[in-house]
Coordinates of C-alpha atoms in Angstrom, one line a residue:
M211 CA 0.0 0.0 0.0
R212 CA 1.4 3.4 -1.0
S213 CA 2.4 5.8 1.8
R214 CA 0.4 8.9 2.5
M215 CA 2.2 12.0 1.4
I216 CA 2.8 15.5 2.7
L217 CA 4.7 17.9 0.4
I218 CA 6.8 20.9 1.7
V219 CA 7.6 23.5 -0.9
D220 CA 10.1 26.2 0.1
D221 CA 13.1 27.7 -1.6
E222 CA 14.9 28.2 1.7
L223 CA 16.8 25.0 2.6
R224 CA 16.9 25.6 6.3
S225 CA 13.2 26.3 6.6
R226 CA 12.3 23.3 4.3
E227 CA 14.5 20.8 6.2
G228 CA 13.4 22.2 9.6
M229 CA 9.8 21.6 8.8
K230 CA 10.5 18.2 7.3
K231 CA 12.4 17.0 10.5
I232 CA 9.5 18.2 12.8
L233 CA 6.9 16.4 10.7
E234 CA 8.8 13.2 10.3
V235 CA 9.0 12.9 14.1
W236 CA 5.3 13.8 14.4
A237 CA 4.2 11.4 11.6
A238 CA 6.1 8.4 13.1
G239 CA 6.0 6.6 9.7
Q240 CA 2.3 7.3 9.0
Y241 CA 3.2 9.9 6.4
E242 CA 6.1 10.3 4.0
I243 CA 7.4 13.9 3.9
L244 CA 8.4 15.0 0.5
T245 CA 10.2 18.3 -0.3
A246 CA 10.6 20.6 -3.3
S247 CA 12.7 23.8 -3.6
N248 CA 10.5 25.5 -6.2
G249 CA 7.1 25.5 -7.7
V250 CA 8.1 23.7 -10.9
A251 CA 9.5 20.7 -8.9
A252 CA 6.4 20.8 -6.7
M253 CA 4.0 20.6 -9.7
Q254 CA 6.0 17.7 -11.1
I255 CA 5.5 15.8 -7.8
L256 CA 1.8 16.7 -7.7
E257 CA 1.3 15.4 -11.2
E258 CA 3.0 12.0 -10.4
I259 CA 2.0 11.3 -6.8
P260 CA -1.2 11.7 -4.9
V261 CA -0.4 14.2 -2.1
E262 CA -2.8 14.7 0.9
L263 CA -1.3 18.0 2.1
M264 CA 0.9 20.7 0.6
I265 CA 2.7 23.3 2.8
T266 CA 4.1 26.0 0.5
D267 CA 6.0 29.2 1.0
I268 CA 4.4 32.2 -0.7
R269 CA 7.5 34.1 -1.9
M270 CA 9.6 31.8 -4.2
P271 CA 11.4 32.5 -7.5
E272 CA 9.7 31.7 -10.8
I273 CA 6.4 30.4 -9.4
S274 CA 5.0 31.9 -6.2
G275 CA 3.1 29.8 -3.7
L276 CA -0.2 31.4 -4.8
A277 CA 0.5 30.8 -8.4
L278 CA 1.4 27.2 -7.6
I279 CA -2.0 26.7 -5.9
S280 CA -3.8 28.3 -8.9
Q281 CA -2.0 26.0 -11.4
M282 CA -2.7 23.0 -9.2
R283 CA -6.4 23.8 -9.2
E284 CA -6.5 24.1 -13.0
K285 CA -4.6 20.9 -13.8
R286 CA -6.0 17.4 -13.9
I287 CA -3.9 15.8 -11.1
Q288 CA -4.6 12.6 -9.3
R289 CA -5.5 14.4 -6.1
K290 CA -5.8 18.0 -5.1
P291 CA -4.3 18.3 -1.6
S292 CA -5.3 20.5 1.3
V293 CA -2.9 23.6 1.4
I294 CA -1.2 25.5 4.2
L295 CA 0.6 28.7 3.2
I296 CA 3.6 30.0 5.0
S297 CA 5.2 33.4 4.7
G298 CA 7.8 35.6 6.4
H299 CA 5.6 38.6 5.9
A300 CA 2.2 39.3 7.5
E301 CA 0.5 40.9 4.5
F302 CA -3.3 41.3 4.4
E303 CA -3.3 40.8 0.6
Y304 CA -1.8 37.4 0.9
A305 CA -4.3 36.4 3.5
Q306 CA -7.2 37.6 1.2
Q307 CA -5.8 35.5 -1.7
A308 CA -5.3 32.5 0.5
I309 CA -9.0 32.6 1.5
H310 CA -10.0 33.0 -2.1
L311 CA -8.0 29.9 -3.0
S312 CA -9.6 27.9 -0.1
V313 CA -6.3 27.5 1.8
V314 CA -6.8 25.7 5.1
D315 CA -4.3 27.8 7.1
Y316 CA -1.8 30.7 6.8
L317 CA 1.3 30.6 9.0
L318 CA 4.0 33.1 9.6
K319 CA 7.7 32.1 9.7
P320 CA 9.2 30.9 11.8
A321 CA 6.2 28.8 12.9
S322 CA 6.7 27.0 16.2
R323 CA 6.7 23.2 16.3
E324 CA 3.3 23.3 18.1
K325 CA 1.7 25.7 15.6
L326 CA 3.0 23.7 12.6
I327 CA 1.7 20.4 13.9
A328 CA -1.7 21.8 15.0
S329 CA -2.1 23.3 11.5
V330 CA -1.1 20.1 9.8
E331 CA -3.5 18.0 11.9
D332 CA -6.4 20.5 11.2
A333 CA -5.6 20.5 7.5
L334 CA -5.5 16.7 7.2
K335 CA -8.8 16.5 9.0
A336 CA -10.4 19.0 6.7
G337 CA -9.1 17.1 3.7
E338 CA -10.6 13.8 4.9
E339 CA -14.0 15.5 5.5
Q340 CA -14.0 17.0 2.0
E341 CA -12.9 13.6 0.5
H342 CA -15.7 11.9 2.3
I343 CA -18.2 14.4 0.9
V344 CA -16.9 13.9 -2.7
F345 CA -16.9 10.2 -2.2
M346 CA -20.6 10.1 -1.0
R347 CA -21.7 12.4 -3.9
K348 CA -20.2 10.0 -6.4
M349 CA -22.0 7.1 -4.9
A350 CA -25.3 8.8 -4.3
D351 CA -28.5 7.6 -5.8
P352 CA -30.4 10.8 -6.9
Q353 CA -33.8 9.3 -6.2
L354 CA -32.8 8.3 -2.6
M355 CA -31.3 11.8 -2.1
A356 CA -34.6 13.4 -3.3
I357 CA -36.5 11.3 -0.7
R358 CA -34.0 12.3 2.0
E359 CA -34.4 16.0 1.2
E360 CA -38.2 15.7 1.7
E361 CA -38.0 13.5 4.8
A362 CA -39.5 16.1 7.1
A363 CA -42.7 16.1 5.1
L364 CA -43.1 12.3 5.2
S365 CA -45.6 10.7 7.5
D366 CA -44.4 8.9 10.7
P367 CA -45.1 5.4 9.3
V368 CA -43.0 6.0 6.2
R369 CA -40.2 7.5 8.2
Q370 CA -40.3 4.6 10.6
A371 CA -40.3 2.2 7.6
M372 CA -37.1 3.9 6.3
H373 CA -35.5 3.7 9.7
Y374 CA -36.4 0.0 9.8
V375 CA -34.7 -0.6 6.5
E376 CA -31.5 1.1 7.8
M377 CA -31.4 -1.1 10.9
H378 CA -32.0 -4.3 8.9
I379 CA -30.0 -3.6 5.8
E380 CA -28.1 -6.9 6.1
E381 CA -31.4 -8.9 6.1
A382 CA -34.0 -9.8 3.6
I383 CA -36.8 -7.3 4.1
S384 CA -40.4 -7.8 3.1
L385 CA -43.2 -5.3 2.7
Q386 CA -45.5 -7.3 5.0
E387 CA -42.8 -7.4 7.7
V388 CA -42.3 -3.6 7.6
A389 CA -46.1 -2.9 7.4
G390 CA -46.5 -5.0 10.6
H391 CA -43.7 -3.0 12.2
V392 CA -45.5 0.3 11.6
H393 CA -48.9 -1.2 12.5
L394 CA -50.5 -0.7 9.1
N395 CA -52.3 -3.0 6.6
G396 CA -49.9 -4.2 3.9
S397 CA -51.9 -2.8 1.0
Y398 CA -52.4 0.6 2.7
F399 CA -48.8 0.8 3.6
S400 CA -47.7 0.0 0.1
S401 CA -50.0 2.8 -1.4
L402 CA -48.9 5.3 1.3
F403 CA -45.2 4.7 0.7
K404 CA -45.5 5.0 -3.1
E405 CA -47.6 8.1 -2.8
Q406 CA -45.1 9.9 -0.6
C407 CA -41.8 8.6 -2.0
Q408 CA -42.7 8.3 -5.7
M409 CA -41.5 4.7 -5.8
N410 CA -42.6 1.2 -4.6
F411 CA -41.3 0.1 -1.2
S412 CA -39.5 -2.8 -2.9
E413 CA -37.7 -0.4 -5.2
Y414 CA -36.7 1.7 -2.2
V415 CA -35.3 -1.3 -0.4
A416 CA -33.4 -2.4 -3.5
R417 CA -31.9 1.1 -4.0
R418 CA -30.9 1.4 -0.4
K419 CA -29.3 -2.0 -0.3
L420 CA -27.4 -1.3 -3.5
Q421 CA -26.2 2.0 -2.1
K422 CA -24.7 0.1 0.9
A423 CA -23.2 -2.4 -1.5
K424 CA -21.5 0.4 -3.5
E425 CA -20.0 1.7 -0.3
L426 CA -18.6 -1.7 0.6
L427 CA -17.3 -2.2 -3.0
L428 CA -15.3 1.0 -2.8
K429 CA -14.2 1.1 0.8
T430 CA -13.3 -2.5 1.3
N431 CA -11.7 -5.4 -0.5
L432 CA -14.5 -7.8 0.5
P433 CA -15.4 -10.5 -2.1
I434 CA -18.6 -9.7 -4.0
A435 CA -20.3 -12.8 -2.5
E436 CA -19.6 -11.4 1.0
I437 CA -21.0 -8.0 0.0
A438 CA -24.2 -9.7 -1.4
S439 CA -24.6 -11.5 1.9
R440 CA -24.0 -8.3 3.9
T441 CA -26.8 -6.6 2.0
G442 CA -29.3 -9.3 2.5
Y443 CA -29.0 -11.3 -0.7
Q444 CA -28.7 -15.0 -0.5
T445 CA -27.3 -15.6 -3.9
V446 CA -24.6 -13.7 -5.8
K447 CA -26.4 -14.4 -9.1
Y448 CA -29.5 -12.4 -8.0
F449 CA -27.4 -9.6 -6.5
N450 CA -25.4 -9.3 -9.7
K451 CA -28.6 -9.3 -11.8
L452 CA -30.2 -6.5 -9.6
F453 CA -27.0 -4.4 -9.5
K454 CA -26.8 -4.5 -13.3
E455 CA -30.5 -3.7 -13.7
Y456 CA -30.0 -0.5 -11.7
D457 CA -26.5 0.5 -12.6
G458 CA -26.0 -1.0 -16.1
M459 CA -22.8 -2.9 -15.0
S460 CA -21.8 -5.7 -12.7
P461 CA -20.6 -5.1 -9.1
G462 CA -17.1 -6.1 -10.2
Q463 CA -17.2 -3.6 -13.1
Y464 CA -18.4 -0.9 -10.8
R465 CA -15.6 -1.5 -8.4
S466 CA -12.9 -1.5 -11.2
K467 CA -14.3 1.6 -12.9
R468 CA -14.7 3.7 -9.7
N469 CA -11.3 2.6 -8.2
G470 CA -9.7 3.5 -11.6
M471 CA -11.2 7.0 -11.4
D472 CA -10.4 7.4 -7.7
G473 CA -7.2 5.4 -7.1
H474 CA -6.6 6.9 -3.6
I475 CA -9.9 5.5 -2.1
Q476 CA -9.2 2.2 -0.4

């Protein structure tokens, strides 16, 4: 498994190596600390290696830190890292541009060990949260999202039924079972659910189970048979058939395609 990367960009050798030593002790092997002495070298690294966090000086020859961030945002690189800017000068204009470029933090040189580490930890956390949001958007079923957005307007029995599905996602779930749970006649519950959610209850269950399956396909290396079992399907054949019906490809193809697009997701 490839190491997680932090990139330090600074044309001053002492500053660059000082930060590297501090972060190597802090990282304790969990991150590899890369360095670049200028923006050109930094861009080459970013184009070749997925970096989680970049710490860059603002004032550098050829390409400034701000120009480097702008170039990085425009280029198609494997991963756009979170960014911390460092500067020897407290200039308001720099801080304004940093905010515009969505920089996580802005540190003045020389930053203390404590401030540097705190800033790095905050930036990595922010990056993970953003990555999770992007990940969930890529997996999201638009029809399930539409129902979630209107959840407050749904009746109590329908909300209870949706909660029941969440709690029993690893089991086979029948309409009659859920109707009994919400104390309604099966036919009435079926009509009520379709009226409020614009889809049959069985379709809702299938979509929610497939959403869970997609999460397992991308976040784990579990065999497809195990994923089918964990989403309440007794046979892989039926699971594959249903997945292809809704997504136009097999679970294996979905995993390969998505992991090819987002190689950093494990």
